[in-house]
Tab-separated table of C-alpha atoms and ligand atoms in Angstrom:
chain	number	residue	atom	x	y	z
A	13	UNK	CA	-28.984	-6.444	-18.933
A	14	UNK	CA	-26.041	-7.158	-20.352
A	15	UNK	CA	-24.419	-8.737	-16.890
A	16	UNK	CA	-25.922	-11.256	-14.279
A	17	UNK	CA	-27.182	-9.098	-11.501
A	18	UNK	CA	-29.498	-9.158	-8.560
A	19	UNK	CA	-32.932	-9.652	-8.304
A	20	UNK	CA	-32.931	-7.105	-5.100
A	21	UNK	CA	-30.329	-4.878	-7.618
A	22	UNK	CA	-31.999	-5.241	-10.323
A	23	UNK	CA	-35.362	-3.393	-8.225
A	24	UNK	CA	-33.471	-1.112	-6.698
A	25	UNK	CA	-32.426	-0.342	-10.515
A	26	UNK	CA	-35.808	0.400	-12.379
A	27	UNK	CA	-37.643	2.106	-9.151
A	28	UNK	CA	-34.846	4.651	-9.765
A	29	UNK	CA	-35.509	4.457	-13.411
A	30	UNK	CA	-38.752	5.364	-12.362
A	31	UNK	CA	-38.560	8.112	-10.010
A	32	UNK	CA	-36.051	9.937	-12.058
A	33	UNK	CA	-38.607	8.839	-15.219
A	34	UNK	CA	-41.443	10.699	-13.161
A	35	UNK	CA	-39.070	13.689	-12.456
A	36	UNK	CA	-38.445	14.324	-16.080
A	37	UNK	CA	-34.044	13.298	-15.521
A	38	UNK	CA	-33.327	10.158	-17.268
A	39	UNK	CA	-30.725	8.305	-15.575
A	40	UNK	CA	-27.745	5.911	-16.038
A	41	UNK	CA	-25.631	4.185	-14.635
A	42	UNK	CA	-22.158	4.940	-15.312
A	43	UNK	CA	-18.344	4.551	-14.824
A	44	UNK	CA	-16.466	1.944	-12.235
A	45	UNK	CA	-19.922	0.249	-11.854
A	46	UNK	CA	-20.006	-0.478	-15.872
A	47	UNK	CA	-16.777	-1.468	-16.684
A	48	UNK	CA	-16.594	-3.948	-12.972
A	49	UNK	CA	-19.444	-5.585	-14.204
A	50	UNK	CA	-18.732	-6.121	-17.493
A	51	UNK	CA	-15.628	-7.181	-16.376
A	52	UNK	CA	-17.203	-9.581	-14.107
A	53	UNK	CA	-15.642	-8.139	-10.215
A	54	UNK	CA	-17.592	-7.659	-7.513
A	55	UNK	CA	-18.584	-3.641	-7.392
A	56	UNK	CA	-20.705	-1.534	-4.714
A	57	UNK	CA	-20.158	1.669	-5.925
A	58	UNK	CA	-22.922	3.172	-8.109
A	59	UNK	CA	-22.654	5.683	-10.225
A	60	UNK	CA	-26.016	7.847	-10.934
A	61	UNK	CA	-25.991	9.808	-14.143
A	62	UNK	CA	-29.609	12.575	-14.448
A	63	UNK	CA	-30.166	14.061	-17.083
A	64	UNK	CA	-31.661	17.043	-14.580
A	65	UNK	CA	-30.668	17.841	-10.803
A	66	UNK	CA	-28.752	14.364	-9.495
A	67	UNK	CA	-29.828	16.034	-5.286
A	68	UNK	CA	-33.085	16.694	-6.687
A	69	UNK	CA	-33.198	12.580	-8.320
A	70	UNK	CA	-30.881	11.416	-4.783
A	71	UNK	CA	-33.137	13.029	-2.934
A	72	UNK	CA	-36.494	10.669	-4.866
A	73	UNK	CA	-35.049	7.928	-4.199
A	74	UNK	CA	-34.400	8.472	-0.747
A	75	UNK	CA	-37.973	8.947	-0.283
A	76	UNK	CA	-38.425	5.387	-1.618
A	77	UNK	CA	-36.574	3.338	0.732
A	78	UNK	CA	-37.027	1.281	3.902
A	79	UNK	CA	-35.005	2.952	6.252
A	80	UNK	CA	-35.001	6.670	5.034
A	81	UNK	CA	-31.130	6.953	3.833
A	82	UNK	CA	-29.550	9.927	5.046
A	83	UNK	CA	-28.147	12.033	1.453
A	84	UNK	CA	-25.321	13.698	1.355
A	85	UNK	CA	-25.525	16.691	-0.400
A	86	UNK	CA	-22.151	18.576	-1.731
A	87	UNK	CA	-23.927	21.631	-3.734
A	88	UNK	CA	-21.049	22.330	-4.968
A	89	UNK	CA	-19.995	19.325	-7.586
A	90	UNK	CA	-24.310	19.611	-8.142
A	91	UNK	CA	-23.863	15.970	-6.411
A	92	UNK	CA	-25.332	13.037	-4.416
A	93	UNK	CA	-24.144	10.526	-2.136
A	94	UNK	CA	-26.882	7.975	-0.215
A	95	UNK	CA	-25.882	4.224	1.453
A	96	UNK	CA	-28.653	1.390	1.313
A	97	UNK	CA	-28.314	-1.772	1.965
A	98	UNK	CA	-24.076	-1.930	1.840
A	99	UNK	CA	-24.610	-0.565	-1.655
A	100	UNK	CA	-23.410	3.715	-2.432
A	101	UNK	CA	-25.174	5.494	-4.868
A	102	UNK	CA	-24.142	8.935	-5.359
A	103	UNK	CA	-26.029	11.110	-8.020
A	104	UNK	CA	-24.983	13.443	-10.593
A	105	UNK	CA	-26.323	15.612	-13.117
A	106	UNK	CA	-24.579	15.277	-16.683
A	107	UNK	CA	-21.608	17.894	-17.382
A	108	UNK	CA	-20.399	19.618	-20.408
A	109	UNK	CA	-17.545	19.914	-17.727
A	110	UNK	CA	-14.292	22.202	-18.490
A	111	UNK	CA	-11.231	23.018	-16.209
A	112	UNK	CA	-9.115	26.176	-16.099
A	113	UNK	CA	-6.027	25.358	-17.139
A	114	UNK	CA	-4.572	26.578	-13.780
A	115	UNK	CA	-6.490	24.674	-10.943
A	116	UNK	CA	-8.707	21.369	-11.144
A	117	UNK	CA	-12.384	23.910	-9.935
A	118	UNK	CA	-14.962	22.529	-12.713
A	119	UNK	CA	-16.171	25.158	-14.283
A	120	UNK	CA	-19.898	22.766	-14.706
A	121	UNK	CA	-22.595	23.231	-17.371
A	122	UNK	CA	-25.639	20.895	-17.969
A	123	UNK	CA	-24.284	18.738	-21.125
A	124	UNK	CA	-26.034	15.720	-22.787
A	125	UNK	CA	-25.602	12.243	-21.638
A	126	UNK	CA	-22.818	12.048	-24.880
A	127	UNK	CA	-21.440	15.023	-23.215
A	128	UNK	CA	-21.441	13.575	-20.738
A	129	UNK	CA	-19.406	10.539	-21.350
A	130	UNK	CA	-16.931	13.011	-23.603
A	131	UNK	CA	-15.617	14.637	-20.796
A	132	UNK	CA	-15.133	11.522	-18.360
A	133	UNK	CA	-10.782	9.917	-18.115
A	134	UNK	CA	-11.212	6.554	-20.077
A	135	UNK	CA	-13.469	5.024	-23.110
A	136	UNK	CA	-14.334	1.717	-20.024
A	137	UNK	CA	-15.227	3.782	-17.752
A	138	UNK	CA	-17.548	6.291	-20.149
A	139	UNK	CA	-19.835	2.853	-20.854
A	140	UNK	CA	-23.434	3.641	-20.125
A	141	UNK	CA	-26.730	1.384	-18.867
A	142	UNK	CA	-30.334	2.877	-19.056
A	143	UNK	CA	-31.854	3.165	-17.002
A	144	UNK	CA	-35.227	4.545	-17.748
A	145	UNK	CA	-39.302	2.319	-18.602
A	146	UNK	CA	-38.381	2.871	-22.665
A	147	UNK	CA	-34.909	0.611	-22.974
A	148	UNK	CA	-34.230	-0.197	-19.277
A	149	UNK	CA	-30.488	-1.923	-20.093
A	150	UNK	CA	-29.812	-0.514	-22.668
A	151	UNK	CA	-25.739	-0.135	-23.467
A	152	UNK	CA	-24.441	3.412	-24.203
A	153	UNK	CA	-21.287	3.457	-25.601
A	154	UNK	CA	-20.137	6.252	-27.926
A	155	UNK	CA	-16.436	5.535	-27.280
A	156	UNK	CA	-16.283	1.886	-27.666
A	157	UNK	CA	-15.554	1.467	-24.622
A	158	UNK	CA	-16.557	-2.095	-24.627
A	159	UNK	CA	-14.415	-3.198	-27.495
A	160	UNK	CA	-11.492	-1.644	-25.671
A	161	UNK	CA	-11.859	-3.669	-22.848
A	162	UNK	CA	-12.429	-6.898	-24.655
A	163	UNK	CA	-9.291	-5.691	-26.147
A	164	UNK	CA	-7.705	-4.492	-22.411
A	165	UNK	CA	-6.690	-1.314	-23.756
A	166	UNK	CA	-6.645	2.198	-21.889
A	167	UNK	CA	-7.571	5.132	-23.944
A	168	UNK	CA	-9.405	8.357	-23.714
A	169	UNK	CA	-12.543	9.518	-25.030
A	170	UNK	CA	-11.536	13.344	-25.577
A	171	UNK	CA	-7.455	14.077	-27.472
A	172	UNK	CA	-5.319	12.473	-24.564
A	173	UNK	CA	-3.869	16.515	-23.265
A	174	UNK	CA	-6.675	17.771	-22.632
A	175	UNK	CA	-8.283	15.377	-20.652
A	176	UNK	CA	-4.856	14.421	-18.697
A	177	UNK	CA	-4.919	18.453	-18.676
A	178	UNK	CA	-7.951	19.018	-17.603
A	179	UNK	CA	-7.446	16.401	-14.479
A	180	UNK	CA	-3.508	15.216	-14.047
A	181	UNK	CA	-4.977	12.788	-11.277
A	182	UNK	CA	-5.920	10.731	-14.357
A	183	UNK	CA	-2.466	10.154	-15.495
A	184	UNK	CA	-2.048	8.744	-12.229
A	185	UNK	CA	-5.286	6.293	-12.741
A	186	UNK	CA	-4.381	5.095	-16.175
A	187	UNK	CA	-1.187	3.684	-14.848
A	188	UNK	CA	-3.334	3.143	-11.672
A	189	UNK	CA	-5.780	0.645	-14.272
A	190	UNK	CA	-2.652	-0.474	-16.000
A	191	UNK	CA	-1.606	-2.476	-12.744
A	192	UNK	CA	-4.710	-3.630	-11.617
A	193	UNK	CA	-6.284	-4.580	-14.317
A	194	UNK	CA	-3.437	-6.009	-16.552
A	195	UNK	CA	-4.081	-3.078	-19.348
A	196	UNK	CA	-2.388	-1.897	-21.967
A	197	UNK	CA	-2.268	2.257	-22.079
A	198	UNK	CA	-2.695	2.912	-26.041
A	199	UNK	CA	0.130	4.467	-27.629
A	200	UNK	CA	-1.187	8.084	-27.984
A	201	UNK	CA	-2.784	8.116	-24.393
A	202	UNK	CA	0.882	6.997	-22.651
A	203	UNK	CA	2.982	9.757	-24.833
A	204	UNK	CA	0.464	12.071	-23.074
A	205	UNK	CA	1.175	11.851	-20.128
A	206	UNK	CA	4.892	11.960	-21.157
A	207	UNK	CA	4.450	15.399	-22.286
A	208	UNK	CA	1.612	16.467	-19.405
A	209	UNK	CA	3.566	14.511	-16.375
A	210	UNK	CA	4.623	17.905	-14.851
A	211	UNK	CA	0.623	19.363	-14.054
A	212	UNK	CA	0.445	15.950	-11.603
A	213	UNK	CA	2.144	19.340	-9.696
A	214	UNK	CA	-1.312	21.046	-9.393
A	215	UNK	CA	-2.858	17.206	-7.689
A	216	UNK	CA	-3.221	17.083	-4.138
A	217	UNK	CA	0.092	14.208	-2.547
A	218	UNK	CA	-2.630	12.445	-0.619
A	219	UNK	CA	-4.679	11.581	-4.220
A	220	UNK	CA	-1.289	11.011	-6.067
A	221	UNK	CA	-0.857	8.956	-2.539
A	222	UNK	CA	-3.945	6.987	-3.323
A	223	UNK	CA	-3.564	5.901	-6.192
A	224	UNK	CA	0.342	4.640	-5.359
A	225	UNK	CA	-1.410	2.161	-2.702
A	226	UNK	CA	-3.388	0.906	-5.031
A	227	UNK	CA	-1.600	0.702	-7.523
A	228	UNK	CA	0.788	-1.234	-4.150
A	229	UNK	CA	-2.380	-3.341	-3.453
A	230	UNK	CA	-2.308	-5.062	-7.597
A	231	UNK	CA	-1.462	-8.230	-7.234
A	232	UNK	CA	1.729	-7.170	-10.451
A	233	UNK	CA	2.794	-3.484	-9.444
A	234	UNK	CA	6.351	-3.727	-10.604
A	235	UNK	CA	4.110	-3.225	-14.360
A	236	UNK	CA	2.730	0.312	-12.737
A	237	UNK	CA	5.772	0.805	-11.062
A	238	UNK	CA	7.743	0.812	-14.940
A	239	UNK	CA	5.565	3.538	-16.309
A	240	UNK	CA	5.428	5.818	-13.788
A	241	UNK	CA	9.184	5.376	-14.236
A	242	UNK	CA	8.848	5.520	-18.382
A	243	UNK	CA	6.523	8.376	-18.471
A	244	UNK	CA	8.656	10.749	-16.267
A	245	UNK	CA	6.220	10.861	-13.814
A	246	UNK	CA	8.013	8.987	-10.844
A	247	UNK	CA	10.539	11.132	-10.865
A	248	UNK	CA	8.043	14.304	-10.044
A	249	UNK	CA	6.239	11.801	-7.338
A	250	UNK	CA	9.280	9.165	-5.912
A	251	UNK	CA	12.479	10.684	-7.277
A	252	UNK	CA	14.106	8.560	-4.971
A	253	UNK	CA	13.554	5.525	-6.143
A	254	UNK	CA	14.316	7.054	-9.166
A	255	UNK	CA	17.979	7.114	-8.314
A	256	UNK	CA	18.137	3.411	-7.580
A	257	UNK	CA	18.030	2.879	-11.188
A	258	UNK	CA	21.598	2.361	-12.954
A	259	UNK	CA	24.469	-0.303	-12.972
A	260	UNK	CA	28.090	1.149	-12.195
A	261	UNK	CA	30.960	-0.787	-13.359
A	262	UNK	CA	34.733	-0.356	-11.751
A	263	UNK	CA	37.158	-2.157	-12.043
A	264	UNK	CA	34.922	-4.544	-14.616
A	265	UNK	CA	32.106	-4.641	-11.066
A	266	UNK	CA	28.978	-3.469	-11.685
A	267	UNK	CA	26.441	-3.999	-9.286
A	268	UNK	CA	22.210	-5.011	-9.496
A	269	UNK	CA	20.506	-1.870	-10.429
A	270	UNK	CA	18.355	-2.242	-7.686
A	271	UNK	CA	15.188	-0.525	-8.870
A	272	UNK	CA	14.011	-3.810	-11.109
A	273	UNK	CA	15.382	-5.608	-7.845
A	274	UNK	CA	13.647	-3.366	-6.170
A	275	UNK	CA	10.584	-3.921	-7.900
A	276	UNK	CA	11.143	-7.916	-7.989
A	277	UNK	CA	11.312	-8.034	-4.716
A	278	UNK	CA	8.281	-6.288	-4.366
A	279	UNK	CA	5.976	-8.812	-7.419
A	280	UNK	CA	7.322	-11.473	-5.000
A	281	UNK	CA	6.038	-10.395	-1.603
A	282	UNK	CA	3.268	-9.739	-3.268
A	283	UNK	CA	2.327	-13.690	-4.405
A	284	UNK	CA	3.002	-14.240	-0.842
A	285	UNK	CA	1.084	-11.146	1.837
A	286	UNK	CA	-1.470	-8.817	0.991
A	287	UNK	CA	0.179	-6.131	3.626
A	288	UNK	CA	0.108	-2.834	2.406
A	289	UNK	CA	2.719	-2.008	4.582
A	290	UNK	CA	4.782	-4.536	3.976
A	291	UNK	CA	4.904	-4.789	0.165
A	292	UNK	CA	5.563	-0.093	1.195
A	293	UNK	CA	9.102	-2.167	3.180
A	294	UNK	CA	9.661	-4.009	0.045
A	295	UNK	CA	9.520	-0.805	-1.988
A	296	UNK	CA	11.013	0.937	0.043
A	297	UNK	CA	13.807	-1.537	1.664
A	298	UNK	CA	16.903	-0.333	-0.074
A	299	UNK	CA	16.538	2.951	-0.989
A	300	UNK	CA	19.306	4.123	0.708
A	301	UNK	CA	21.545	1.924	-1.197
A	302	UNK	CA	22.647	4.811	-3.183
A	303	UNK	CA	24.018	7.168	-0.566
A	304	UNK	CA	25.948	4.541	1.157
A	305	UNK	CA	27.275	3.551	-2.120
A	306	UNK	CA	31.184	3.565	-1.770
A	307	UNK	CA	33.988	0.519	-4.227
A	308	UNK	CA	35.987	-1.146	-2.154
A	309	UNK	CA	38.888	-2.793	-4.169
A	310	UNK	CA	39.110	-5.280	-2.311
A	311	UNK	CA	35.164	-6.714	-1.930
A	312	UNK	CA	33.403	-4.556	-4.577
A	313	UNK	CA	30.370	-2.407	-4.147
A	314	UNK	CA	29.666	-1.751	-0.978
A	315	UNK	CA	25.830	-0.380	0.704
A	316	UNK	CA	26.588	-0.066	4.556
A	317	UNK	CA	24.641	1.365	6.471
A	318	UNK	CA	22.183	1.577	3.568
A	319	UNK	CA	19.410	-0.206	6.759
A	320	UNK	CA	19.861	2.606	8.950
A	321	UNK	CA	19.788	5.264	7.168
A	322	UNK	CA	16.901	3.421	4.771
A	323	UNK	CA	14.585	3.609	7.765
A	324	UNK	CA	15.395	6.914	8.036
A	325	UNK	CA	14.096	8.356	4.916
A	326	UNK	CA	11.719	5.983	4.421
A	327	UNK	CA	9.863	8.770	8.063
A	328	UNK	CA	11.273	11.568	5.565
A	329	UNK	CA	8.733	9.323	2.899
A	330	UNK	CA	6.266	8.796	5.011
A	331	UNK	CA	5.763	12.532	5.863
A	332	UNK	CA	6.573	14.020	2.273
A	333	UNK	CA	3.851	11.294	0.781
A	334	UNK	CA	0.644	11.893	3.710
A	335	UNK	CA	1.421	9.054	4.719
A	336	UNK	CA	0.174	7.582	8.578
A	337	UNK	CA	2.834	8.162	10.394
A	338	UNK	CA	1.722	5.594	13.641
A	339	UNK	CA	2.795	2.811	14.110
A	340	UNK	CA	2.361	1.609	10.444
A	341	UNK	CA	4.928	3.942	9.799
A	342	UNK	CA	7.349	2.303	12.560
A	343	UNK	CA	6.474	-0.899	11.270
A	344	UNK	CA	7.626	-0.474	7.397
A	345	UNK	CA	10.697	1.143	9.816
A	346	UNK	CA	11.407	-1.204	11.261
A	347	UNK	CA	11.419	-4.248	8.505
A	348	UNK	CA	13.817	-2.033	6.746
A	349	UNK	CA	15.763	-1.934	10.293
A	350	UNK	CA	16.743	-5.193	9.476
A	351	UNK	CA	15.919	-6.281	6.594
A	352	UNK	CA	19.320	-7.748	6.624
A	353	UNK	CA	19.306	-9.336	10.312
A	354	UNK	CA	18.108	-12.403	9.025
A	355	UNK	CA	20.040	-13.333	6.299
A	356	UNK	CA	23.514	-12.718	8.632
A	357	UNK	CA	22.033	-15.387	10.942
A	358	UNK	CA	21.435	-18.369	7.476
A	359	UNK	CA	24.825	-19.413	7.505
A	360	UNK	CA	25.831	-22.875	9.169
A	361	UNK	CA	26.901	-22.560	13.130
A	362	UNK	CA	23.623	-19.734	13.813
A	363	UNK	CA	24.378	-20.055	18.662
A	364	UNK	CA	21.064	-19.520	19.725
A	365	UNK	CA	21.948	-16.185	21.417
A	366	UNK	CA	22.192	-14.611	18.049
A	367	UNK	CA	18.664	-16.716	17.750
A	368	UNK	CA	16.793	-15.775	20.396
A	369	UNK	CA	17.947	-11.526	19.848
A	370	UNK	CA	16.688	-12.220	17.166
A	371	UNK	CA	13.309	-13.139	17.757
A	372	UNK	CA	13.090	-10.260	20.282
A	373	UNK	CA	13.736	-7.962	18.126
A	374	UNK	CA	10.976	-8.762	15.812
A	375	UNK	CA	8.883	-9.967	18.009
A	376	UNK	CA	5.157	-10.039	16.791
A	377	UNK	CA	6.410	-9.045	13.213
A	378	UNK	CA	8.923	-12.386	13.105
A	379	UNK	CA	7.016	-13.589	9.831
A	380	UNK	CA	6.881	-10.004	7.961
A	381	UNK	CA	10.387	-9.549	8.478
A	382	UNK	CA	10.890	-13.297	7.363
A	383	UNK	CA	9.341	-12.711	4.507
A	384	UNK	CA	9.489	-9.882	3.315
A	385	UNK	CA	13.969	-11.780	3.238
A	386	UNK	CA	12.351	-14.706	1.268
A	387	UNK	CA	11.017	-12.093	-1.126
A	388	UNK	CA	14.604	-10.658	-1.439
A	389	UNK	CA	16.755	-13.126	-3.115
A	390	UNK	CA	16.136	-12.247	-7.037
A	391	UNK	CA	18.860	-14.350	-8.903
A	392	UNK	CA	18.135	-15.730	-11.743
A	393	UNK	CA	20.610	-18.778	-10.667
A	394	UNK	CA	17.793	-21.520	-9.682
A	395	UNK	CA	20.253	-23.169	-7.890
A	396	UNK	CA	21.405	-19.786	-6.348
A	397	UNK	CA	17.340	-19.718	-5.146
A	398	UNK	CA	16.911	-22.916	-3.971
A	399	UNK	CA	19.921	-23.051	-2.088
A	400	UNK	CA	19.495	-19.404	-0.106
A	401	UNK	CA	15.517	-20.525	0.582
A	402	UNK	CA	17.017	-24.083	2.275
A	403	UNK	CA	18.942	-20.986	4.455
A	404	UNK	CA	15.989	-19.487	5.460
A	405	UNK	CA	14.278	-23.028	5.355
A	406	UNK	CA	16.473	-23.751	8.514
A	407	UNK	CA	16.209	-21.047	9.843
A	408	UNK	CA	12.975	-21.045	10.930
A	409	UNK	CA	13.643	-24.612	11.869
A	410	UNK	CA	15.976	-23.431	14.498
A	411	UNK	CA	13.151	-20.194	15.439
A	412	UNK	CA	10.361	-22.277	16.116
A	413	UNK	CA	13.303	-24.868	18.641
A	414	UNK	CA	14.183	-21.639	20.662
A	415	UNK	CA	11.040	-20.009	20.365
A	416	UNK	CA	9.914	-23.618	21.791
A	417	UNK	CA	11.746	-23.953	24.773
A	418	UNK	CA	12.281	-20.042	25.955
A	419	UNK	CA	8.936	-18.146	24.277
A	420	UNK	CA	10.434	-14.703	23.086
A	421	UNK	CA	8.323	-13.670	21.052
A	422	UNK	CA	5.873	-11.384	22.906
A	423	UNK	CA	8.818	-11.402	25.523
A	424	UNK	CA	7.672	-9.786	28.347
A	425	UNK	CA	10.341	-9.207	31.685
A	426	UNK	CA	9.968	-11.210	33.876
A	427	UNK	CA	10.006	-8.697	37.133
A	428	UNK	CA	8.902	-5.862	36.436
A	429	UNK	CA	10.366	-2.751	37.897
A	430	UNK	CA	7.710	-2.237	40.110
A	431	UNK	CA	8.973	-5.629	41.786
A	432	UNK	CA	12.732	-4.583	41.260
A	433	UNK	CA	11.327	-0.798	43.158
A	434	UNK	CA	9.491	-2.669	46.253
A	435	UNK	CA	12.461	-5.924	46.573
A	436	UNK	CA	14.802	-2.297	48.090
A	437	UNK	CA	12.910	-0.689	48.690
A	438	UNK	CA	13.813	2.816	46.069
A	439	UNK	CA	11.722	4.868	44.008
A	440	UNK	CA	12.453	4.411	40.274
A	441	UNK	CA	16.091	5.699	39.830
A	442	UNK	CA	19.183	4.034	37.138
A	443	UNK	CA	19.873	0.794	39.029
A	444	UNK	CA	16.082	-0.277	38.388
A	445	UNK	CA	17.364	0.174	34.260
A	446	UNK	CA	20.698	-1.878	35.145
A	447	UNK	CA	18.802	-4.739	36.442
A	448	UNK	CA	16.067	-4.835	34.064
A	449	UNK	CA	18.774	-5.009	30.764
A	450	UNK	CA	21.149	-7.550	33.003
A	451	UNK	CA	18.410	-9.709	33.293
A	452	UNK	CA	17.340	-9.164	29.916
A	453	UNK	CA	20.871	-9.915	28.657
A	454	UNK	CA	21.101	-12.526	31.034
A	455	UNK	CA	18.383	-14.158	29.001
A	456	UNK	CA	18.986	-13.584	25.812
A	457	UNK	CA	22.324	-14.800	26.058
A	458	UNK	CA	21.251	-18.254	27.635
A	459	UNK	CA	22.803	-17.327	30.799
A	460	UNK	CA	19.642	-18.186	32.551
A	461	UNK	CA	16.097	-19.514	32.215
A	462	UNK	CA	13.876	-17.177	30.437
A	463	UNK	CA	11.302	-17.174	33.981
A	464	UNK	CA	10.214	-15.468	37.082
A	465	UNK	CA	12.704	-17.560	39.663
A	466	UNK	CA	15.678	-17.551	38.322
A	467	UNK	CA	15.118	-13.761	37.273
A	468	UNK	CA	14.562	-12.809	40.401
A	469	UNK	CA	18.073	-14.810	42.395
A	470	UNK	CA	19.480	-12.589	39.176
A	471	UNK	CA	17.357	-9.586	40.389
A	472	UNK	CA	19.079	-9.630	43.668
A	473	UNK	CA	22.521	-10.764	43.148
A	474	UNK	CA	23.115	-7.522	40.422
A	475	UNK	CA	21.060	-5.802	44.000
A	476	UNK	CA	23.857	-6.518	45.709
A	477	UNK	CA	26.566	-5.877	43.972
A	478	UNK	CA	24.922	-2.245	42.958
A	479	UNK	CA	24.612	-1.719	47.067
A	480	UNK	CA	21.094	-2.069	47.239
A	481	UNK	CA	19.444	-3.982	50.447
A	482	UNK	CA	17.545	-6.455	49.805
A	483	UNK	CA	13.957	-6.430	51.562
A	484	UNK	CA	12.549	-9.713	52.632
A	485	UNK	CA	9.245	-10.563	50.312
A	486	UNK	CA	7.345	-13.239	49.311
A	487	UNK	CA	8.853	-13.828	45.746
A	488	UNK	CA	12.286	-13.443	47.879
A	489	UNK	CA	13.849	-16.729	47.151
B	517	CTP	N1	-14.339	10.025	-12.909
B	517	CTP	C1	-13.590	11.021	-14.714
B	517	CTP	N2	-12.155	11.719	-13.707
B	517	CTP	C2	-11.150	10.794	-12.436
B	517	CTP	C3	-12.508	10.258	-11.585
B	517	CTP	C4	-13.484	9.895	-11.887
B	517	CTP	O1	-13.649	10.511	-15.450
B	517	CTP	N3	-10.445	11.771	-12.216
B	517	CTP	C5	-14.742	9.599	-13.962
B	517	CTP	C6	-15.008	7.686	-14.725
B	517	CTP	O2	-15.678	7.425	-15.737
B	517	CTP	C7	-15.340	7.129	-13.170
B	517	CTP	C8	-16.092	7.737	-12.209
B	517	CTP	O3	-16.361	9.209	-12.712
B	517	CTP	O4	-15.053	5.822	-13.650
B	517	CTP	C9	-16.602	7.361	-11.197
B	517	CTP	O5	-14.772	7.093	-10.358
B	517	CTP	P1	-14.624	6.871	-8.926
B	517	CTP	O6	-15.765	6.208	-8.547
B	517	CTP	O7	-13.960	7.579	-8.364
B	517	CTP	O8	-13.641	5.611	-10.135
B	517	CTP	P2	-14.187	4.304	-10.432
B	517	CTP	O9	-13.552	4.041	-12.092
B	517	CTP	O10	-15.725	4.157	-10.327
B	517	CTP	O11	-12.994	3.194	-9.955
B	517	CTP	P3	-12.159	3.089	-8.374
B	517	CTP	O12	-13.378	2.735	-8.244
B	517	CTP	O13	-11.055	1.537	-8.575
B	517	CTP	O14	-11.507	4.407	-8.520
């Protein structure tokens, strides 16, 4: 093998080669496994191409494994997959594939190994390694994939227009690989993306979103978003982001380019957090700036309410992108809605009450929110950056102090609705809500301590004011 490989994996590959030999269907490792091993990246997904039936090879390989794994067969695509010791093995017969112009459905035709390599997306994904006895470990590289790996180039084996029209998702894959691997898309290939971008419309939103997520999960997502913008793909898949681009001047006053600012915020955040959803929040934190932009001759450009409107837009974008609509959406909306809150607290004389409210509202997401706010500092003036970061250090200190004394981070009301009802012998009604709100506000304002005794005392006095009659209960102090 031309790259280091565990003995166990080597034995598995030799066995596959031997089985393929018996079936008269020579087999080869191809695609992402070869690419990633050559780059020294770990991978557990093995794609195996054989000259014959991939399904038959998978079944015979499974017979040799202990315990025999289940083989999942996709007859329509002529592929079969099995899992073994944490690895995913996919088998397919070599094919010469053509696609109808208006669809992604392949008209499958058997082909040689080289036909199969030729129809693949990029030369670096078209490398093959023989698993056969006669030349086990031999590299077959008809399209200069190895050279392109070392030159860090993404290039299609065939005419890029044909490669992208065959499967337009490959345009997104090119940009995703460029972002993940730090590779350059070769000029002709890049031009073809611009030319064939409209074809992306035939691709399902789920597959596009998977690639977008992979771009966001890369160390420097701005590489991908710049390419998406420059090729015109971003207009088609996330036009709201393109709206952020540009600088307008009035009376000699301009505002920053919110597209490039956003990309900087995403990159800054990615240095500190792997959380995909916080990365989405960074990408969308200013999404409502174009819709809320006004020019006020007194103060210049304003974007009032872009936090609240932004949270709203996040919901629409998540639905359109087929992103999850569960607590992950709620989290991204919360981050966008709250992203201006900490900055208003970085001034000198912050009150304890304001700090308590931030702790209470941010809850367990406080650290994520602070990371987003710190990433939002994109000034080119290093003095300003360090002053703003200092302000956040001060705020963090204050938050720690208040949290230590008041324990509000995961606040639970010390007095429950049940206790209020039992204490006054009432059922669910408006008064229960009024008392609960009053207690919460009193704690946040620092009027009473955050404990059961103080809260119960306030509950009884509020109840009396509302005309309720207290029952004698053990908690009545
Ligand atoms: N492939 C292709 N066109 C696609 C998808 C895949 O030509 N639209 C080919 C490539 O040769 C690729 C291989 O099929 O290497 C396996 O595809 P897949 O597992 O989806 O991607 P990987 O390249 O392995 O990379 P990743 O796992 O990061 O997606």
